[in-house]
Short mmCIF file of N, CA, C and O in Angstrom, two decimals:
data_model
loop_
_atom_site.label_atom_id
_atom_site.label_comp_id
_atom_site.label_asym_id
_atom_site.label_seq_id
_atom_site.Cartn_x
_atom_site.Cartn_y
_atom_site.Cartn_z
N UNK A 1 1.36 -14.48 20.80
CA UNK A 1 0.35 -13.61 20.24
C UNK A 1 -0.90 -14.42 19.95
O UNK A 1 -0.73 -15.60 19.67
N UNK A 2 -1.97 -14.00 19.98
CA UNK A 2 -3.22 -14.65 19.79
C UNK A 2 -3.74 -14.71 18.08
O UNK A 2 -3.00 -14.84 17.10
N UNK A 3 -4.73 -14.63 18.11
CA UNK A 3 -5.14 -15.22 16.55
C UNK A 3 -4.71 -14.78 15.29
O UNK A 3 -4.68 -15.34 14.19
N UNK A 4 -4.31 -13.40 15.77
CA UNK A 4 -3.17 -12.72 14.21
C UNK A 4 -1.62 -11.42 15.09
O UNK A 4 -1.40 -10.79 16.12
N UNK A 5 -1.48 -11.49 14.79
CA UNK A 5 0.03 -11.47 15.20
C UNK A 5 1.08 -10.52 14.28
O UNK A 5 1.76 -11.04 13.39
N UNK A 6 1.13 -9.33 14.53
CA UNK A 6 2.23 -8.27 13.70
C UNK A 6 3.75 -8.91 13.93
O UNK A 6 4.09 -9.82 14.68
N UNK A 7 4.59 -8.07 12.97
CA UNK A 7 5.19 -8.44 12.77
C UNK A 7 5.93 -7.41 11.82
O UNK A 7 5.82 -7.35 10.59
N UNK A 8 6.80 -6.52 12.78
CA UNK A 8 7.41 -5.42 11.72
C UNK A 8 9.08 -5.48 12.04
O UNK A 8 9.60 -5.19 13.11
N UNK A 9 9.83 -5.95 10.73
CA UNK A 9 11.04 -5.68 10.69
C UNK A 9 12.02 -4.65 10.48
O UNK A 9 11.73 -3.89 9.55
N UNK A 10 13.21 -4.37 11.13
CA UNK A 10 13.86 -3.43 10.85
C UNK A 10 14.24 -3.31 9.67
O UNK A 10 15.04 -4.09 9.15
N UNK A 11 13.50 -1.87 8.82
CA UNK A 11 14.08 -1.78 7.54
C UNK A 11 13.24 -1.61 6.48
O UNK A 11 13.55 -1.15 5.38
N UNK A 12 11.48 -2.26 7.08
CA UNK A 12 10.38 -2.66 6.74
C UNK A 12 9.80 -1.10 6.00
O UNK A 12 8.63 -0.73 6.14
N UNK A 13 10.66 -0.45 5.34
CA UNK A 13 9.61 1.00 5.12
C UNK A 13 9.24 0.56 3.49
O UNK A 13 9.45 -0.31 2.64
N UNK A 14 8.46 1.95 3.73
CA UNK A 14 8.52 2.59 2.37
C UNK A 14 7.45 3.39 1.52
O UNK A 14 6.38 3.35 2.12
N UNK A 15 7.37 4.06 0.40
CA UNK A 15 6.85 5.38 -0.13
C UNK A 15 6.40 5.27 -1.06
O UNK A 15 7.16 5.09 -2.01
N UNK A 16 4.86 5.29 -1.32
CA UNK A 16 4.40 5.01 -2.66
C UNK A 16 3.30 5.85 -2.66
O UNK A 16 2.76 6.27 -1.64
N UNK A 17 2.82 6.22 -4.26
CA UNK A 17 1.90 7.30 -4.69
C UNK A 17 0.58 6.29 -4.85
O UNK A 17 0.79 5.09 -5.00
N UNK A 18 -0.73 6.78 -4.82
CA UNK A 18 -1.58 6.15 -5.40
C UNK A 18 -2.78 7.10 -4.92
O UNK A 18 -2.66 8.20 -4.38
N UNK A 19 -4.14 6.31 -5.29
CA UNK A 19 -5.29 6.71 -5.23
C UNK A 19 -6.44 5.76 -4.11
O UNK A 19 -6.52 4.53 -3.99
N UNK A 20 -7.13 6.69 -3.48
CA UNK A 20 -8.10 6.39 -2.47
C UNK A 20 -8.60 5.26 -3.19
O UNK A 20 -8.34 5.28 -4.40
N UNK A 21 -9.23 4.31 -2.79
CA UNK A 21 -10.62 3.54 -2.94
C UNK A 21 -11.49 4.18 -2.99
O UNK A 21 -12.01 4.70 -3.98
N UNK A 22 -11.82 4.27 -1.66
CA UNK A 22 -12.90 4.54 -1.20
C UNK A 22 -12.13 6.43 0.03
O UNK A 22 -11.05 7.01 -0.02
N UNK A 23 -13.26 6.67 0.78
CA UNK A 23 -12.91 7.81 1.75
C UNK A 23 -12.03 7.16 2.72
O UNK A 23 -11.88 5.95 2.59
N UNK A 24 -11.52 7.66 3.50
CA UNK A 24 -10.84 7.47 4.93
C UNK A 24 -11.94 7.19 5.95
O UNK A 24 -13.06 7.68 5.78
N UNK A 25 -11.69 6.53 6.85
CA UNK A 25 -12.57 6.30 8.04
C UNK A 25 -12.09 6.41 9.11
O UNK A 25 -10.98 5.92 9.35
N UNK A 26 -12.89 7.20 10.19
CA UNK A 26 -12.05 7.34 11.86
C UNK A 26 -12.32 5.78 12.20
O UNK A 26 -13.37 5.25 11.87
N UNK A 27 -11.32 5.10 12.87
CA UNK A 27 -11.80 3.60 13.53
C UNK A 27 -11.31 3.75 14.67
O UNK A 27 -11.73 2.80 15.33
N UNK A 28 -10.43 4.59 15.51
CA UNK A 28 -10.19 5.35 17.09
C UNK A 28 -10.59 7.00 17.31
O UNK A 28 -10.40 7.72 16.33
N UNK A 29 -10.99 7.48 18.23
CA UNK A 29 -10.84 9.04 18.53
C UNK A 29 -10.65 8.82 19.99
O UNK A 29 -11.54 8.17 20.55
N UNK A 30 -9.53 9.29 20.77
CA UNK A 30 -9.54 9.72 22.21
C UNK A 30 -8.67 10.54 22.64
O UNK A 30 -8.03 11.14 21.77
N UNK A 31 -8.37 10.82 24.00
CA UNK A 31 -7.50 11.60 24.20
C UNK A 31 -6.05 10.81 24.86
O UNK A 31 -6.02 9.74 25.47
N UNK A 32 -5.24 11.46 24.62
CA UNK A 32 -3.94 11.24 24.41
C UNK A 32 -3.28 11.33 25.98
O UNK A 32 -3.94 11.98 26.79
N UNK A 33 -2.00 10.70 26.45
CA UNK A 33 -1.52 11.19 27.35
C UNK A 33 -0.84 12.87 27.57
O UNK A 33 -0.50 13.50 28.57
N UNK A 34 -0.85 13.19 26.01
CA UNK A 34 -0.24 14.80 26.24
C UNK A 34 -1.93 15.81 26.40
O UNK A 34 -1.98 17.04 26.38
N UNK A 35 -2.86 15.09 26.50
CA UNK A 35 -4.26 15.91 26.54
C UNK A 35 -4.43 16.24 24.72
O UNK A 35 -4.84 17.35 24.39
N UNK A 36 -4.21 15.58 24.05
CA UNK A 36 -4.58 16.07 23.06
C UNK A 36 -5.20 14.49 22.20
O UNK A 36 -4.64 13.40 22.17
N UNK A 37 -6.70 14.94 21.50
CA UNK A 37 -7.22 13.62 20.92
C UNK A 37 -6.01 13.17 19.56
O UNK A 37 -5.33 13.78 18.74
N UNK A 38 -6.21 12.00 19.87
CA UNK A 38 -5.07 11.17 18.91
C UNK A 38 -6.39 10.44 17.81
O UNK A 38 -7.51 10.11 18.20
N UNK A 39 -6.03 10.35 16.83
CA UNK A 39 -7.14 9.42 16.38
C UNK A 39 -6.39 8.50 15.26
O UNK A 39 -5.18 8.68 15.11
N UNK A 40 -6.87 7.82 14.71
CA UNK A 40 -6.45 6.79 13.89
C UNK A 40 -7.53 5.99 12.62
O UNK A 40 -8.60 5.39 12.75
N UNK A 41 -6.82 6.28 11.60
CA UNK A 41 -7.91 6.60 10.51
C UNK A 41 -7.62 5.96 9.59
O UNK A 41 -6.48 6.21 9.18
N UNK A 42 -8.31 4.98 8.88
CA UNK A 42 -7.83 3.97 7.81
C UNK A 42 -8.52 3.87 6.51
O UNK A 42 -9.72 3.61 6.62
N UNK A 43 -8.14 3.99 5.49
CA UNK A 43 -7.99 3.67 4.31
C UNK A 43 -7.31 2.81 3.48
O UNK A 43 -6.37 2.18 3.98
N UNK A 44 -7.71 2.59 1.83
CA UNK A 44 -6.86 1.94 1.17
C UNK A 44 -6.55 2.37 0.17
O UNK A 44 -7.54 2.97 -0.27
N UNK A 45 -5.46 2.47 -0.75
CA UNK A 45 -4.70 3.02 -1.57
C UNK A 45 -4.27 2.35 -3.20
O UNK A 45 -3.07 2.06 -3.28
N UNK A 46 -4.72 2.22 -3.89
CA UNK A 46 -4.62 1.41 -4.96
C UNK A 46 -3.56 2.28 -6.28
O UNK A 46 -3.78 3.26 -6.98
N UNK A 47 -2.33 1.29 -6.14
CA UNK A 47 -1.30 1.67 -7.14
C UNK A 47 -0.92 0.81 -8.16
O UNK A 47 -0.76 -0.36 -7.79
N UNK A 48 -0.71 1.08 -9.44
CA UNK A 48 -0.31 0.30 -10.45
C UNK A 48 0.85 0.60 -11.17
O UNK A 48 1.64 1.50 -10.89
N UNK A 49 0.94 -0.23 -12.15
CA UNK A 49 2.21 -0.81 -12.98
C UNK A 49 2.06 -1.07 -13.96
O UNK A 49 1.12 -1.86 -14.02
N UNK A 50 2.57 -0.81 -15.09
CA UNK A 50 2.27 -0.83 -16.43
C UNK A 50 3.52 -2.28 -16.80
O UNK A 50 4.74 -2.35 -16.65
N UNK A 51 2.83 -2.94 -17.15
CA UNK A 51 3.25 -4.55 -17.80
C UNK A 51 3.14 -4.94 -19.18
O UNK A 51 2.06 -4.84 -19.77
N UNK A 52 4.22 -5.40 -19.76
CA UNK A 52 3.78 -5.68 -21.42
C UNK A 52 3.78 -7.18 -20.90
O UNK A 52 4.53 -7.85 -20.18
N UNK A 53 2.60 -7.42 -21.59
CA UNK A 53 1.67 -9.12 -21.99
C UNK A 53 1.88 -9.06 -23.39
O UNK A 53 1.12 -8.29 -23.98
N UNK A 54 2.85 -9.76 -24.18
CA UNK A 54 2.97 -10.09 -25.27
C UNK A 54 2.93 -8.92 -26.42
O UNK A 54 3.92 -8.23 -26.22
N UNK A 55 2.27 -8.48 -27.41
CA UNK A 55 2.49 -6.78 -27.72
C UNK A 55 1.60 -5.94 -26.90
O UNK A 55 1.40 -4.83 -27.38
N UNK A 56 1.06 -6.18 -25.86
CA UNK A 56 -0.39 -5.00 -25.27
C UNK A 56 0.42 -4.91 -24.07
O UNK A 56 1.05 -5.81 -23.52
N UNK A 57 0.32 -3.54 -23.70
CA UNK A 57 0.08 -3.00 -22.50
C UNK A 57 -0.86 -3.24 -21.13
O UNK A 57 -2.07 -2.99 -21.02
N UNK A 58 -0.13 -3.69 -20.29
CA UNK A 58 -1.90 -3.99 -18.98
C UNK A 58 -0.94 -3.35 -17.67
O UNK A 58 0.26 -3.39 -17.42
N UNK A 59 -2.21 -2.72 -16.92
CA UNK A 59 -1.76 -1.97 -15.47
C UNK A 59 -1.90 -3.33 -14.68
O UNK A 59 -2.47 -4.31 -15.17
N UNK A 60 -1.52 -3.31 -13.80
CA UNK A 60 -1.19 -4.60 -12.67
C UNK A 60 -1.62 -3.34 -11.51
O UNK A 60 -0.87 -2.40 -11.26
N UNK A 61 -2.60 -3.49 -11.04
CA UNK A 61 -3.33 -3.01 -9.53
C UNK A 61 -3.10 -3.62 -7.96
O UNK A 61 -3.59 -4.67 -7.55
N UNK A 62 -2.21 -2.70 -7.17
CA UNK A 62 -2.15 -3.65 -5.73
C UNK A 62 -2.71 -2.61 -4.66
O UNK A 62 -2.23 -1.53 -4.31
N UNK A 63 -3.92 -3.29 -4.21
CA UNK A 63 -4.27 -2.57 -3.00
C UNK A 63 -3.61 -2.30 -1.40
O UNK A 63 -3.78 -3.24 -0.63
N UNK A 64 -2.94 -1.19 -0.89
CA UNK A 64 -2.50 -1.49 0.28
C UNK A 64 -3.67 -1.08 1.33
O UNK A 64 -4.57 -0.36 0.90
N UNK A 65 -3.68 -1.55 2.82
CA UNK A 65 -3.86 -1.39 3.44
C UNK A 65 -3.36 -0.39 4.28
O UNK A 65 -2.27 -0.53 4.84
N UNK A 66 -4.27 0.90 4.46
CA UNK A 66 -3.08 1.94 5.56
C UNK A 66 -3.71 2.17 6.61
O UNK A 66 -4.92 2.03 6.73
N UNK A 67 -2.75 2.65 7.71
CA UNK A 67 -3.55 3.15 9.20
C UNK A 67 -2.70 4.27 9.43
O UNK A 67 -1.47 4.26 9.44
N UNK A 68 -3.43 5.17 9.59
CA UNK A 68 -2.84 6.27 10.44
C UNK A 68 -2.69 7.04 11.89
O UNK A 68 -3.81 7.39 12.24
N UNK A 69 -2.21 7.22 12.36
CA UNK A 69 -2.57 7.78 13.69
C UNK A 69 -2.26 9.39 13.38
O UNK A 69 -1.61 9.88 12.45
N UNK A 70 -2.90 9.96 14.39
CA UNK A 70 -2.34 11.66 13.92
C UNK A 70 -3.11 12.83 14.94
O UNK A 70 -4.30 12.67 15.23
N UNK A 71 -2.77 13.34 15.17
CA UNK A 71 -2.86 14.45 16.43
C UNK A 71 -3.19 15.96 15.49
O UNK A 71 -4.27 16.55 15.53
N UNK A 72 -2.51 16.20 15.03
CA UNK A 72 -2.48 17.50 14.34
C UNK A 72 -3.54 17.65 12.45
O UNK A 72 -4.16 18.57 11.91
N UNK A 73 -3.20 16.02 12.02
CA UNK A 73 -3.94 16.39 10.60
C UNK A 73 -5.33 15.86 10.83
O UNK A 73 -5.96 15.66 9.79
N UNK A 74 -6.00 15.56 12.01
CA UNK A 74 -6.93 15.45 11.55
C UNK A 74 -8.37 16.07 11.09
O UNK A 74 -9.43 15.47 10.91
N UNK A 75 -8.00 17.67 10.93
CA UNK A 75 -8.83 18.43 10.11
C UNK A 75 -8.58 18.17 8.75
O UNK A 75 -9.40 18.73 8.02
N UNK A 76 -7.49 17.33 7.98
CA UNK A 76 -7.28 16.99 6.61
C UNK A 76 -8.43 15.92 6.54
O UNK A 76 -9.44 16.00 5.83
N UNK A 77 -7.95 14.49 7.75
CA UNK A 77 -8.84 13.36 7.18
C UNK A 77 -10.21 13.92 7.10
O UNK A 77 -10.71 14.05 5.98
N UNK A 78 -10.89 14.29 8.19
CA UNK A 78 -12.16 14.78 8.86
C UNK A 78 -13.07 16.34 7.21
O UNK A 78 -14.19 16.71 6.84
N UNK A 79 -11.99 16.54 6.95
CA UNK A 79 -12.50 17.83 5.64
C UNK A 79 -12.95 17.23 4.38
O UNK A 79 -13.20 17.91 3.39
N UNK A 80 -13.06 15.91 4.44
CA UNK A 80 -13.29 14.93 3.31
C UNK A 80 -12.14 15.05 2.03
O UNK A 80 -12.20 14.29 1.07
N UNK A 81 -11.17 16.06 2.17
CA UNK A 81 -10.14 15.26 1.27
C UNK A 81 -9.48 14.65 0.68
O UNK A 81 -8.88 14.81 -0.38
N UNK A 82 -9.67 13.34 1.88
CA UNK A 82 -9.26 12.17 1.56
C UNK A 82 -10.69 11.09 1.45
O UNK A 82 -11.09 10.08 2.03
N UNK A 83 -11.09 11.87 0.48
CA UNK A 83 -12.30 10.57 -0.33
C UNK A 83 -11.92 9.57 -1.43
O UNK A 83 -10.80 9.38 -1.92
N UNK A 84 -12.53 9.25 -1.59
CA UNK A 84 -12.06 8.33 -3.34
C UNK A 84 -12.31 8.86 -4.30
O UNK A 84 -13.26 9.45 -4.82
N UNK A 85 -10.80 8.41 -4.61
CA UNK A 85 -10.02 8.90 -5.91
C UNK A 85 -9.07 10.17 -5.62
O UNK A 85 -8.48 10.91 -6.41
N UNK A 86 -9.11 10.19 -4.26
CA UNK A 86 -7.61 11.41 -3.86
C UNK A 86 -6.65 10.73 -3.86
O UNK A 86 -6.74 9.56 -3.47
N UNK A 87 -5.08 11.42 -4.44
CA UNK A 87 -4.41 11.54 -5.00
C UNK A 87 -3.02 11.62 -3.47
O UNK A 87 -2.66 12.56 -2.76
N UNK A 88 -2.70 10.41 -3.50
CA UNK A 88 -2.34 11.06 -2.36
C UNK A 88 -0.16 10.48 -2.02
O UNK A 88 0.14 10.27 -3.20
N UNK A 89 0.73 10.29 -1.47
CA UNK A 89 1.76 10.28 -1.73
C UNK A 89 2.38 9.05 0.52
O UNK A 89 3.04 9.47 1.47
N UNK A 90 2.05 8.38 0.42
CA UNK A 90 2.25 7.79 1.83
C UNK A 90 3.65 7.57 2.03
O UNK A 90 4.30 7.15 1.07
N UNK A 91 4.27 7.82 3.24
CA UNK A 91 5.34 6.91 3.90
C UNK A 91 4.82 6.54 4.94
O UNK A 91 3.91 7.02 5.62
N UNK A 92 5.66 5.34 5.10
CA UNK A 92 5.40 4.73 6.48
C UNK A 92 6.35 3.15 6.34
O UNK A 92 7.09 2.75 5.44
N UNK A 93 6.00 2.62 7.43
CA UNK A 93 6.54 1.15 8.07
C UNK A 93 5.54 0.10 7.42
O UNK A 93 4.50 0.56 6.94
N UNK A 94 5.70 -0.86 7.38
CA UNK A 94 5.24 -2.19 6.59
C UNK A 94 5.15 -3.33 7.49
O UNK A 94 6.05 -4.14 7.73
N UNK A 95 3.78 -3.32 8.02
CA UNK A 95 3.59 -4.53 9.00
C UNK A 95 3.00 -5.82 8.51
O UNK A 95 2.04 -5.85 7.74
N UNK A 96 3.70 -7.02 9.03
CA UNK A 96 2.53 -7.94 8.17
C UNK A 96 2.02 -8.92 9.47
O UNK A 96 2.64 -9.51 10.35
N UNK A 97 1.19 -8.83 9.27
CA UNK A 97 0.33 -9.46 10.48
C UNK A 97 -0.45 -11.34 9.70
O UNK A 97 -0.94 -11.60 8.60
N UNK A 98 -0.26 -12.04 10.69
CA UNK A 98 -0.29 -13.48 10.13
C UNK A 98 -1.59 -14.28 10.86
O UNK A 98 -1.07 -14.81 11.84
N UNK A 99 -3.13 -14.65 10.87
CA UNK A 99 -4.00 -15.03 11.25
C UNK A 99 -3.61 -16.37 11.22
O UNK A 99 -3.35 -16.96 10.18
N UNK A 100 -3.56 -16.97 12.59
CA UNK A 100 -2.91 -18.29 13.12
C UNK A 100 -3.93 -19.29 12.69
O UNK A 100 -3.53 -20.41 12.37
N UNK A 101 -5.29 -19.00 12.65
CA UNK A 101 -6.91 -20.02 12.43
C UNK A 101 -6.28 -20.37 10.75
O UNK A 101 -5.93 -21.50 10.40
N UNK A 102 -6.22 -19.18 9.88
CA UNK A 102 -6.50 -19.51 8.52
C UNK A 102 -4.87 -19.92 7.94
O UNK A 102 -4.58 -20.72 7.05
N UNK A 103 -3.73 -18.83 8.98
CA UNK A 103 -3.08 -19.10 8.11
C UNK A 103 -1.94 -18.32 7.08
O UNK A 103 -0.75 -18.48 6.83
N UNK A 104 -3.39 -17.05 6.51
CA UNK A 104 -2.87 -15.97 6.02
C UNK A 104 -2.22 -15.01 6.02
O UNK A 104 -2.73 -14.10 6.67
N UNK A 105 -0.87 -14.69 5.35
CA UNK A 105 -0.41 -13.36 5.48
C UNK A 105 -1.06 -11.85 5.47
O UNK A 105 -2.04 -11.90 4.73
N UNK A 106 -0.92 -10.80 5.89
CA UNK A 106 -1.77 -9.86 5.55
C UNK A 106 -0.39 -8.75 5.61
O UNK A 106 0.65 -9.00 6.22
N UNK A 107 -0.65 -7.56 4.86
CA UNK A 107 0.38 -6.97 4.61
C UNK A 107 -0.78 -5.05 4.84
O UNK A 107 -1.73 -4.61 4.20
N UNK A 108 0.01 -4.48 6.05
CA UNK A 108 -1.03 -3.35 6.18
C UNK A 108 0.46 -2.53 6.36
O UNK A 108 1.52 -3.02 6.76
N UNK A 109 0.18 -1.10 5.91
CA UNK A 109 1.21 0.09 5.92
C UNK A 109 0.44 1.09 7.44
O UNK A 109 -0.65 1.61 7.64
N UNK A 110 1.87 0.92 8.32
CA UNK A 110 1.42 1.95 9.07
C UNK A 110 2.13 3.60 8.56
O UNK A 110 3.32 3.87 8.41
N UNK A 111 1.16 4.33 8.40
CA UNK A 111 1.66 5.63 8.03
C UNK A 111 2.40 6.52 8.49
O UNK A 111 1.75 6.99 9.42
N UNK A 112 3.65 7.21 8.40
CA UNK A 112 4.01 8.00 9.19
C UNK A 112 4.02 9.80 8.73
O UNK A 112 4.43 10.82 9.28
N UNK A 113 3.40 9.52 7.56
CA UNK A 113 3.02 10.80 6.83
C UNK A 113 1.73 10.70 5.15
O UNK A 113 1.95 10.19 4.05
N UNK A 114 0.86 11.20 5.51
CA UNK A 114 0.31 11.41 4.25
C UNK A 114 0.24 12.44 3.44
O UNK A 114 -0.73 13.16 3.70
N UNK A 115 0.83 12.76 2.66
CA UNK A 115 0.65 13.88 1.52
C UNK A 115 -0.36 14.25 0.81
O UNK A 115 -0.14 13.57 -0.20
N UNK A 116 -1.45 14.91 0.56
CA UNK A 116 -2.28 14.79 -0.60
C UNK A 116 -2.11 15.77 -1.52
O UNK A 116 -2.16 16.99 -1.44
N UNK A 117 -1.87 14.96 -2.50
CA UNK A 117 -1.23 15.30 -3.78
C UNK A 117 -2.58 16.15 -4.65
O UNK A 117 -2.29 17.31 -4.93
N UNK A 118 -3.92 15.73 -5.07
CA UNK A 118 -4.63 16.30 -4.97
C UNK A 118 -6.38 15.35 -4.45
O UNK A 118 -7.02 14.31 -4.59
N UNK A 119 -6.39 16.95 -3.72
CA UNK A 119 -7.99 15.86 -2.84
C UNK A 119 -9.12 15.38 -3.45
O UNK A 119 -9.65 15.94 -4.41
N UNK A 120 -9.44 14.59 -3.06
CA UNK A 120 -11.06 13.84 -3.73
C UNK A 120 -11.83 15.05 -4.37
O UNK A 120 -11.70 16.24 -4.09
N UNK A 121 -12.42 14.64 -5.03
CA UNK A 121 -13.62 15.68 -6.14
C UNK A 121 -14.52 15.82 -5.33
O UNK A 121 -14.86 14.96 -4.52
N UNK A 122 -14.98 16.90 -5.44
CA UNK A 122 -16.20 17.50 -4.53
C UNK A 122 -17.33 16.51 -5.49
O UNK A 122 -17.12 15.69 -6.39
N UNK A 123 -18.80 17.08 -4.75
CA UNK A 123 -20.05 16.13 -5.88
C UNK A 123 -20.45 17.09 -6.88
O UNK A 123 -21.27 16.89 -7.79
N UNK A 124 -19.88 18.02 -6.67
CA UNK A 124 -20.04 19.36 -7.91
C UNK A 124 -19.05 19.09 -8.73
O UNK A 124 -19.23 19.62 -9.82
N UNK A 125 -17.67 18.22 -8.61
CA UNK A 125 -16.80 18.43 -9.51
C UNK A 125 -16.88 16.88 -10.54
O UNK A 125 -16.15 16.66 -11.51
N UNK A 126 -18.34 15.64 -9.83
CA UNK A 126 -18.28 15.07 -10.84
C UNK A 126 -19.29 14.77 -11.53
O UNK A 126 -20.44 14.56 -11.14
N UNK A 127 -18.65 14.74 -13.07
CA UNK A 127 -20.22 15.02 -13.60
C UNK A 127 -19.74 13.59 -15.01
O UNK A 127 -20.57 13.26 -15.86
#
């Protein structure tokens, strides 16, 4: 493999709730071998954990990395639903891809379903 390199094991899943960053972004649109556009759309997802530090309470924040591919939802990504601060519920596979120059692990979720639990706030809904 050349300068970064996946790397997904059998077993590698899994399902977690959290909140947009930022919006979703198209980063593919084409058409598919069944004639239908496939596209592939990425975001990131920020979930926490409530930790006691001595008597106080602190959230512990981990950003994942997600990609989606999808044929059928992409009037969800594309409707701005999935903006920041939507509410949203992922499964998928757990790839970690390793950049051979630096070194680094990188840990990105490929999606195999997104839920939205509830969608980003319109600009009317924040005040």
């Amino acid at each position: 493999m050349n300068k970064s390199q996946s790397v997904l094991r059998k077993g590698e899943i899994c399902c977690f709730f959290g909140h947009l960053g930022a919006g979703a972004f198209l980063t593919l649109n084409h058409p598919s071998e069944l004639n239908m556009m496939c596209s592939l759309w990425s975001f990131s997802v920020a979930t926490g954990r409530r930790i006691k530090k001595g008597e106080e309470w602190d959230t512990e924040t981990t950003w994942h990395r997600v990609s989606a591919f999808t044929f059928a939802d992409a009037r969800l990504y594309a409707s701005g639903q999935l903006g920041k601060g939507a509410q949203v519920l992922v499964e998928g596979r757990i790839r970690v891809r390793k950049d051979e120059e630096s070194g680094r692990s990188y840990t990105d979720v490929v999606a195999d379903k997104v839920d939205v639990i509830r969608p980003a706030a319109g600009p009317e809904d924040q005040h």
